[in-house]
Structures are given as structure tokens and as C-alpha cells.
């Protein structure tokens, strides 16, 4: 079985970039959402994104961003993909894809079987899905909460576009998550941190190693 590709999301420090690369990451995620402890201003994000070698995918995570906000982001930061992590509709996903000529990953929250219909609908508009745990009611953040969902809900499922598993993944549970769901791609943020927004290079290395074994 081929090892799952993985994304280190919420890069906040230039040292996070080589740590993710050495661990074998295929995607590096940068967060642009002021309420997140992983939020970046455009200038440091541009510096870090420019240091990512060719062949790795630089992803910008936004939440219900306006065209003006996305215009400024895309102009300032070299990117390969946009991740929409808010309540964006399939129509909005299609608009963003057309406006910026960049692949779009749409994050969708899952808690109950009833959440799966929306995944199907968005999979026809997005280039990729990020299947995440639905945040608790009243949560400040749409993701990065360190919560997992019942992986059996999506075991063996496929959609109209490629997908990535997220939500509460750690070096200790990611291999089991891949086994249960059949995911070929996974995303981690808080699961490789020593504190909110602070990546731990040892945990990043352990995450990559767990997927390589």
C-alpha cells in the first residue's frame, strides 16, 4: 500500500518549512484568518511561501474571504492552491476557481451521516475536498480544533474529486485513520504542535514516519 501524501497546515515560522519538507510533506498550508493562532500577515507568508521548493503545493487557507481579500492574497503570496474553509457554496467555489485560475480545495465538516450529502455536492465544484471534523457549536475556529470524527462514516467512500482527511490527526493515530478510511491524503495542524500555532519539528517528523511505515 502506497504511503498517504500529507499536508502540514498552519505554518507560522520559517523553520517549519524545512521541517515539513524533511518529513516528506507534499503540501504546506498557510492560514489567513485573523482569529486563528496560525494566522499570517501577507509579508511573512510571502517570504515563507517563496522558500518552498518546486513540486510541493503551497496552500492558502481562507474563511469566507471576499474577492478583495483574495485579490490581495494572490497578488502578494506565491501560491499553488486556495483552501476555502468557511461556508462557501459550490457556486462560490466555482467563482474562485475561475477568478484566480488556481485549484480550490473545499473544506467540509463531518459529524453525522447527514453531513455527507454536502460533500457530494461540493465535490462536483472543487478540485479537492478536505474532509474535516465539524467544529462544536459556537467554536471560534472552523478547523484546527484537534477534534476527530467517526472515521467509519466515510470508510471506503469516494467522491467526484480527490479528497484529504483532516481532524484530530496525530503521529499516534494517523496510520489507523488511513487504514479505516482508505484516505490517500491527510492533513495535520494542531496534532504536530507544542502549543497553539507553534509547530514541533519532532512531531512533524514523527507524523511523516507514521505514514511511511
Tab-separated table of N, CA, C and O in Angstrom, residues 60-152:
chain	number	residue	atom	x	y	z
A	60	UNK	N	-3.157	28.206	0.549
A	60	UNK	CA	-3.618	29.307	1.398
A	60	UNK	C	-5.001	28.986	1.930
A	60	UNK	O	-5.943	28.789	1.156
A	61	UNK	N	-5.130	28.924	3.256
A	61	UNK	CA	-6.417	28.657	3.894
A	61	UNK	C	-7.091	29.980	4.209
A	61	UNK	O	-6.528	30.841	4.898
A	62	UNK	N	-8.316	30.157	3.701
A	62	UNK	CA	-9.109	31.346	3.984
A	62	UNK	C	-10.500	30.921	4.447
A	62	UNK	O	-10.932	29.789	4.219
A	63	UNK	N	-11.195	31.851	5.090
A	63	UNK	CA	-12.533	31.573	5.629
A	63	UNK	C	-13.479	32.668	5.168
A	63	UNK	O	-13.395	33.817	5.621
A	64	UNK	N	-14.359	32.327	4.231
A	64	UNK	CA	-15.349	33.281	3.714
A	64	UNK	C	-14.692	34.581	3.265
A	64	UNK	O	-15.214	35.680	3.497
A	65	UNK	N	-13.547	34.472	2.600
A	65	UNK	CA	-12.825	35.655	2.154
A	65	UNK	C	-13.557	36.333	0.995
A	65	UNK	O	-14.164	35.684	0.143
A	66	UNK	N	-13.468	37.658	0.956
A	66	UNK	CA	-14.047	38.437	-0.134
A	66	UNK	C	-13.107	38.418	-1.333
A	66	UNK	O	-11.933	38.053	-1.230
A	67	UNK	N	-13.618	38.864	-2.477
A	67	UNK	CA	-12.757	38.968	-3.651
A	67	UNK	C	-11.592	39.911	-3.378
A	67	UNK	O	-10.461	39.637	-3.799
A	68	UNK	N	-11.851	41.018	-2.698
A	68	UNK	CA	-10.780	41.977	-2.414
A	68	UNK	C	-9.700	41.340	-1.552
A	68	UNK	O	-8.494	41.548	-1.785
A	69	UNK	N	-10.097	40.559	-0.563
A	69	UNK	CA	-9.114	39.884	0.297
A	69	UNK	C	-8.318	38.846	-0.483
A	69	UNK	O	-7.095	38.729	-0.325
A	70	UNK	N	-9.005	38.088	-1.323
A	70	UNK	CA	-8.312	37.083	-2.127
A	70	UNK	C	-7.417	37.740	-3.176
A	70	UNK	O	-6.322	37.244	-3.457
A	71	UNK	N	-7.856	38.860	-3.759
A	71	UNK	CA	-7.017	39.582	-4.721
A	71	UNK	C	-5.685	39.958	-4.081
A	71	UNK	O	-4.614	39.749	-4.671
A	72	UNK	N	-5.745	40.533	-2.867
A	72	UNK	CA	-4.529	40.968	-2.178
A	72	UNK	C	-3.640	39.780	-1.835
A	72	UNK	O	-2.412	39.841	-1.972
A	73	UNK	N	-4.270	38.684	-1.416
A	73	UNK	CA	-3.519	37.484	-1.047
A	73	UNK	C	-2.788	36.898	-2.251
A	73	UNK	O	-1.577	36.633	-2.199
A	74	UNK	N	-3.507	36.706	-3.327
A	74	UNK	CA	-2.925	36.068	-4.516
A	74	UNK	C	-1.853	36.955	-5.143
A	74	UNK	O	-0.849	36.465	-5.684
A	75	UNK	N	-2.026	38.258	-5.049
A	75	UNK	CA	-1.032	39.180	-5.602
A	75	UNK	C	0.267	39.161	-4.790
A	75	UNK	O	1.367	39.263	-5.339
A	76	UNK	N	0.145	38.994	-3.466
A	76	UNK	CA	1.308	39.121	-2.589
A	76	UNK	C	2.058	37.819	-2.357
A	76	UNK	O	3.273	37.834	-2.153
A	77	UNK	N	1.337	36.690	-2.334
A	77	UNK	CA	1.925	35.422	-1.889
A	77	UNK	C	1.935	34.421	-3.044
A	77	UNK	O	0.890	34.173	-3.652
A	78	UNK	N	3.093	33.827	-3.354
A	78	UNK	CA	3.115	32.793	-4.400
A	78	UNK	C	2.414	31.522	-3.912
A	78	UNK	O	2.802	30.933	-2.901
A	79	UNK	N	1.364	31.127	-4.620
A	79	UNK	CA	0.506	30.034	-4.171
A	79	UNK	C	0.250	29.049	-5.305
A	79	UNK	O	0.314	29.403	-6.480
A	80	UNK	N	-0.098	27.822	-4.906
A	80	UNK	CA	-0.470	26.794	-5.869
A	80	UNK	C	-1.912	26.334	-5.710
A	80	UNK	O	-2.447	25.658	-6.589
A	81	UNK	N	-2.538	26.667	-4.579
A	81	UNK	CA	-3.903	26.204	-4.303
A	81	UNK	C	-4.545	27.109	-3.262
A	81	UNK	O	-3.866	27.626	-2.364
A	82	UNK	N	-5.858	27.295	-3.384
A	82	UNK	CA	-6.639	28.012	-2.380
A	82	UNK	C	-7.516	27.015	-1.637
A	82	UNK	O	-8.140	26.153	-2.257
A	83	UNK	N	-7.548	27.131	-0.319
A	83	UNK	CA	-8.392	26.275	0.521
A	83	UNK	C	-9.482	27.141	1.139
A	83	UNK	O	-9.188	28.092	1.873
A	84	UNK	N	-10.726	26.832	0.840
A	84	UNK	CA	-11.866	27.590	1.365
A	84	UNK	C	-12.433	26.820	2.547
A	84	UNK	O	-12.954	25.723	2.398
A	85	UNK	N	-12.319	27.420	3.740
A	85	UNK	CA	-12.641	26.695	4.961
A	85	UNK	C	-13.841	27.295	5.685
A	85	UNK	O	-14.029	27.084	6.882
A	86	UNK	N	-14.653	28.054	4.967
A	86	UNK	CA	-15.829	28.660	5.584
A	86	UNK	C	-17.111	28.026	5.090
A	86	UNK	O	-17.170	26.823	4.831
A	87	UNK	N	-18.129	28.851	4.924
A	87	UNK	CA	-19.444	28.357	4.497
A	87	UNK	C	-19.660	28.584	3.001
A	87	UNK	O	-20.801	28.720	2.546
A	88	UNK	N	-18.578	28.615	2.246
A	88	UNK	CA	-18.675	28.873	0.813
A	88	UNK	C	-19.540	27.815	0.115
A	88	UNK	O	-19.408	26.620	0.375
A	89	UNK	N	-20.403	28.276	-0.774
A	89	UNK	CA	-21.274	27.389	-1.539
A	89	UNK	C	-20.516	26.814	-2.741
A	89	UNK	O	-19.458	27.329	-3.118
A	90	UNK	N	-21.057	25.766	-3.373
A	90	UNK	CA	-20.428	25.280	-4.609
A	90	UNK	C	-20.297	26.378	-5.664
A	90	UNK	O	-19.295	26.409	-6.395
A	91	UNK	N	-21.275	27.286	-5.728
A	91	UNK	CA	-21.194	28.389	-6.686
A	91	UNK	C	-19.998	29.283	-6.373
A	91	UNK	O	-19.258	29.695	-7.280
A	92	UNK	N	-19.785	29.578	-5.088
A	92	UNK	CA	-18.640	30.404	-4.703
A	92	UNK	C	-17.326	29.698	-5.015
A	92	UNK	O	-16.365	30.322	-5.472
A	93	UNK	N	-17.276	28.402	-4.781
A	93	UNK	CA	-16.074	27.630	-5.126
A	93	UNK	C	-15.765	27.782	-6.610
A	93	UNK	O	-14.615	28.037	-7.007
A	94	UNK	N	-16.791	27.631	-7.443
A	94	UNK	CA	-16.594	27.757	-8.885
A	94	UNK	C	-16.144	29.161	-9.263
A	94	UNK	O	-15.282	29.330	-10.147
A	95	UNK	N	-16.697	30.177	-8.613
A	95	UNK	CA	-16.295	31.559	-8.886
A	95	UNK	C	-14.817	31.786	-8.566
A	95	UNK	O	-14.093	32.427	-9.336
A	96	UNK	N	-14.384	31.260	-7.436
A	96	UNK	CA	-12.990	31.440	-7.023
A	96	UNK	C	-12.050	30.725	-7.986
A	96	UNK	O	-11.007	31.267	-8.376
A	97	UNK	N	-12.396	29.516	-8.378
A	97	UNK	CA	-11.572	28.773	-9.345
A	97	UNK	C	-11.392	29.568	-10.626
A	97	UNK	O	-10.282	29.652	-11.174
A	98	UNK	N	-12.489	30.141	-11.122
A	98	UNK	CA	-12.430	30.864	-12.393
A	98	UNK	C	-11.670	32.176	-12.248
A	98	UNK	O	-10.874	32.540	-13.119
A	99	UNK	N	-11.878	32.885	-11.151
A	99	UNK	CA	-11.278	34.208	-10.974
A	99	UNK	C	-9.757	34.139	-10.865
A	99	UNK	O	-9.049	35.006	-11.395
A	100	UNK	N	-9.243	33.116	-10.173
A	100	UNK	CA	-7.811	33.076	-9.876
A	100	UNK	C	-7.046	32.007	-10.648
A	100	UNK	O	-5.824	31.943	-10.543
A	101	UNK	N	-7.745	31.184	-11.404
A	101	UNK	CA	-7.095	30.114	-12.177
A	101	UNK	C	-6.172	29.281	-11.303
A	101	UNK	O	-5.064	28.901	-11.716
A	102	UNK	N	-6.627	29.023	-10.083
A	102	UNK	CA	-5.908	28.161	-9.147
A	102	UNK	C	-6.833	27.031	-8.712
A	102	UNK	O	-8.048	27.232	-8.596
A	103	UNK	N	-6.278	25.842	-8.458
A	103	UNK	CA	-7.111	24.772	-7.903
A	103	UNK	C	-7.671	25.189	-6.545
A	103	UNK	O	-7.009	25.895	-5.773
A	104	UNK	N	-8.876	24.730	-6.258
A	104	UNK	CA	-9.539	25.071	-4.996
A	104	UNK	C	-9.836	23.790	-4.219
A	104	UNK	O	-10.429	22.848	-4.753
A	105	UNK	N	-9.414	23.789	-2.964
A	105	UNK	CA	-9.765	22.729	-2.028
A	105	UNK	C	-10.860	23.254	-1.110
A	105	UNK	O	-10.698	24.303	-0.483
A	106	UNK	N	-11.979	22.547	-1.031
A	106	UNK	CA	-13.081	22.976	-0.165
A	106	UNK	C	-13.126	22.108	1.076
A	106	UNK	O	-13.234	20.885	0.986
A	107	UNK	N	-13.008	22.748	2.229
A	107	UNK	CA	-13.093	22.027	3.499
A	107	UNK	C	-14.551	21.850	3.890
A	107	UNK	O	-15.349	22.785	3.819
A	108	UNK	N	-14.878	20.643	4.313
A	108	UNK	CA	-16.238	20.313	4.723
A	108	UNK	C	-16.203	19.593	6.063
A	108	UNK	O	-15.397	18.675	6.257
A	109	UNK	N	-17.069	19.995	6.978
A	109	UNK	CA	-17.117	19.374	8.295
A	109	UNK	C	-18.059	18.187	8.345
A	109	UNK	O	-19.138	18.207	7.745
A	110	UNK	N	-17.645	17.158	9.080
A	110	UNK	CA	-18.450	15.945	9.231
A	110	UNK	C	-18.605	15.631	10.713
A	110	UNK	O	-17.633	15.663	11.469
A	111	UNK	N	-19.836	15.363	11.122
A	111	UNK	CA	-20.099	14.856	12.460
A	111	UNK	C	-21.097	13.711	12.411
A	111	UNK	O	-20.980	12.739	13.139
A	112	UNK	N	-22.096	13.853	11.525
A	112	UNK	CA	-23.191	12.891	11.416
A	112	UNK	C	-23.332	12.415	9.969
A	112	UNK	O	-22.840	13.079	9.040
A	113	UNK	N	-24.037	11.308	9.743
A	113	UNK	CA	-24.263	10.847	8.368
A	113	UNK	C	-24.936	11.911	7.492
A	113	UNK	O	-24.715	11.938	6.272
A	114	UNK	N	-25.731	12.783	8.115
A	114	UNK	CA	-26.437	13.819	7.357
A	114	UNK	C	-25.476	14.809	6.693
A	114	UNK	O	-25.851	15.534	5.763
A	115	UNK	N	-24.243	14.879	7.174
A	115	UNK	CA	-23.272	15.819	6.612
A	115	UNK	C	-22.707	15.352	5.281
A	115	UNK	O	-22.068	16.140	4.564
A	116	UNK	N	-22.916	14.090	4.923
A	116	UNK	CA	-22.247	13.534	3.756
A	116	UNK	C	-22.816	14.039	2.432
A	116	UNK	O	-22.097	14.095	1.430
A	117	UNK	N	-24.074	14.433	2.410
A	117	UNK	CA	-24.679	14.913	1.159
A	117	UNK	C	-23.977	16.164	0.652
A	117	UNK	O	-23.773	16.334	-0.557
A	118	UNK	N	-23.598	17.053	1.573
A	118	UNK	CA	-22.920	18.281	1.164
A	118	UNK	C	-21.549	17.987	0.559
A	118	UNK	O	-21.082	18.699	-0.334
A	119	UNK	N	-20.902	16.933	1.035
A	119	UNK	CA	-19.621	16.542	0.450
A	119	UNK	C	-19.784	16.180	-1.016
A	119	UNK	O	-18.988	16.579	-1.872
A	120	UNK	N	-20.815	15.424	-1.303
A	120	UNK	CA	-21.073	15.025	-2.685
A	120	UNK	C	-21.297	16.247	-3.566
A	120	UNK	O	-20.749	16.353	-4.675
A	121	UNK	N	-22.085	17.199	-3.073
A	121	UNK	CA	-22.402	18.400	-3.855
A	121	UNK	C	-21.145	19.226	-4.115
A	121	UNK	O	-20.895	19.659	-5.249
A	122	UNK	N	-20.337	19.448	-3.099
A	122	UNK	CA	-19.139	20.267	-3.267
A	122	UNK	C	-18.067	19.567	-4.096
A	122	UNK	O	-17.241	20.229	-4.723
A	123	UNK	N	-18.080	18.244	-4.109
A	123	UNK	CA	-17.049	17.526	-4.864
A	123	UNK	C	-17.166	17.760	-6.360
A	123	UNK	O	-16.199	17.564	-7.094
A	124	UNK	N	-18.322	18.220	-6.804
A	124	UNK	CA	-18.507	18.499	-8.226
A	124	UNK	C	-18.069	19.909	-8.601
A	124	UNK	O	-18.003	20.241	-9.788
A	125	UNK	N	-17.769	20.737	-7.598
A	125	UNK	CA	-17.332	22.113	-7.862
A	125	UNK	C	-15.851	22.317	-7.567
A	125	UNK	O	-15.200	23.145	-8.203
A	126	UNK	N	-15.325	21.577	-6.591
A	126	UNK	CA	-13.953	21.776	-6.130
A	126	UNK	C	-12.973	20.851	-6.849
A	126	UNK	O	-13.364	19.850	-7.442
A	127	UNK	N	-11.698	21.206	-6.762
A	127	UNK	CA	-10.647	20.334	-7.277
A	127	UNK	C	-10.285	19.259	-6.267
A	127	UNK	O	-9.842	18.172	-6.642
A	128	UNK	N	-10.435	19.581	-4.965
A	128	UNK	CA	-10.220	18.614	-3.898
A	128	UNK	C	-11.175	18.942	-2.756
A	128	UNK	O	-11.613	20.086	-2.602
A	129	UNK	N	-11.461	17.922	-1.946
A	129	UNK	CA	-12.197	18.103	-0.698
A	129	UNK	C	-11.252	17.892	0.471
A	129	UNK	O	-10.375	17.025	0.426
A	130	UNK	N	-11.438	18.679	1.527
A	130	UNK	CA	-10.797	18.409	2.817
A	130	UNK	C	-11.912	17.985	3.761
A	130	UNK	O	-12.787	18.780	4.097
A	131	UNK	N	-11.903	16.721	4.148
A	131	UNK	CA	-12.965	16.175	4.992
A	131	UNK	C	-12.500	16.290	6.439
A	131	UNK	O	-11.643	15.552	6.908
A	132	UNK	N	-13.082	17.246	7.159
A	132	UNK	CA	-12.644	17.630	8.497
A	132	UNK	C	-13.740	17.321	9.502
A	132	UNK	O	-14.886	17.017	9.137
A	133	UNK	N	-13.403	17.409	10.786
A	133	UNK	CA	-14.417	17.286	11.833
A	133	UNK	C	-15.210	18.593	11.903
A	133	UNK	O	-14.626	19.678	11.876
A	134	UNK	N	-16.519	18.481	11.968
A	134	UNK	CA	-17.340	19.682	12.121
A	134	UNK	C	-17.101	20.281	13.502
A	134	UNK	O	-17.131	19.562	14.513
A	135	UNK	N	-16.794	21.587	13.576
A	135	UNK	CA	-16.480	22.182	14.877
A	135	UNK	C	-17.690	22.214	15.792
A	135	UNK	O	-18.841	22.183	15.320
A	136	UNK	N	-17.469	22.280	17.099
A	136	UNK	CA	-18.593	22.387	18.031
A	136	UNK	C	-19.370	23.677	17.807
A	136	UNK	O	-18.827	24.657	17.274
A	137	UNK	N	-20.622	23.684	18.195
A	137	UNK	CA	-21.429	24.900	18.086
A	137	UNK	C	-20.756	26.027	18.864
A	137	UNK	O	-20.328	25.853	19.998
A	138	UNK	N	-20.647	27.196	18.221
A	138	UNK	CA	-20.070	28.356	18.883
A	138	UNK	C	-18.561	28.400	18.866
A	138	UNK	O	-17.957	29.308	19.447
A	139	UNK	N	-17.901	27.444	18.196
A	139	UNK	CA	-16.441	27.433	18.152
A	139	UNK	C	-15.921	28.642	17.385
A	139	UNK	O	-16.538	29.106	16.422
A	140	UNK	N	-14.775	29.168	17.806
A	140	UNK	CA	-14.175	30.324	17.143
A	140	UNK	C	-13.542	29.956	15.814
A	140	UNK	O	-13.431	30.786	14.921
A	141	UNK	N	-13.097	28.709	15.691
A	141	UNK	CA	-12.356	28.291	14.510
A	141	UNK	C	-13.118	27.218	13.744
A	141	UNK	O	-13.675	26.306	14.338
A	142	UNK	N	-13.124	27.304	12.401
A	142	UNK	CA	-13.787	26.267	11.604
A	142	UNK	C	-12.971	25.003	11.487
A	142	UNK	O	-13.466	23.968	11.055
A	143	UNK	N	-11.695	25.055	11.850
A	143	UNK	CA	-10.815	23.888	11.808
A	143	UNK	C	-9.646	24.113	12.740
A	143	UNK	O	-9.545	25.142	13.412
A	144	UNK	N	-8.740	23.145	12.807
A	144	UNK	CA	-7.593	23.285	13.687
A	144	UNK	C	-7.939	23.160	15.152
A	144	UNK	O	-7.196	23.630	16.020
A	145	UNK	N	-9.060	22.500	15.434
A	145	UNK	CA	-9.511	22.357	16.819
A	145	UNK	C	-9.033	21.073	17.487
A	145	UNK	O	-9.325	20.832	18.662
A	146	UNK	N	-8.317	20.247	16.735
A	146	UNK	CA	-7.809	18.997	17.308
A	146	UNK	C	-8.874	17.950	17.545
A	146	UNK	O	-8.686	17.041	18.345
A	147	UNK	N	-10.002	18.070	16.842
A	147	UNK	CA	-11.111	17.140	17.027
A	147	UNK	C	-11.162	16.145	15.874
A	147	UNK	O	-10.974	16.511	14.710
A	148	UNK	N	-11.439	14.907	16.195
A	148	UNK	CA	-11.654	13.882	15.179
A	148	UNK	C	-13.152	13.595	15.071
A	148	UNK	O	-13.932	13.960	15.946
A	149	UNK	N	-13.550	12.953	13.980
A	149	UNK	CA	-14.932	12.475	13.841
A	149	UNK	C	-14.873	10.963	13.664
A	149	UNK	O	-13.786	10.374	13.603
A	150	UNK	N	-16.021	10.348	13.619
A	150	UNK	CA	-16.088	8.892	13.466
A	150	UNK	C	-15.676	8.534	12.041
A	150	UNK	O	-16.442	8.693	11.097
A	151	UNK	N	-14.442	8.056	11.900
A	151	UNK	CA	-13.913	7.763	10.563
A	151	UNK	C	-14.733	6.734	9.822
A	151	UNK	O	-14.698	6.685	8.587
A	152	UNK	N	-15.478	5.901	10.529
A	152	UNK	CA	-16.273	4.879	9.845
A	152	UNK	C	-17.342	5.496	8.946
A	152	UNK	O	-17.821	4.833	8.014
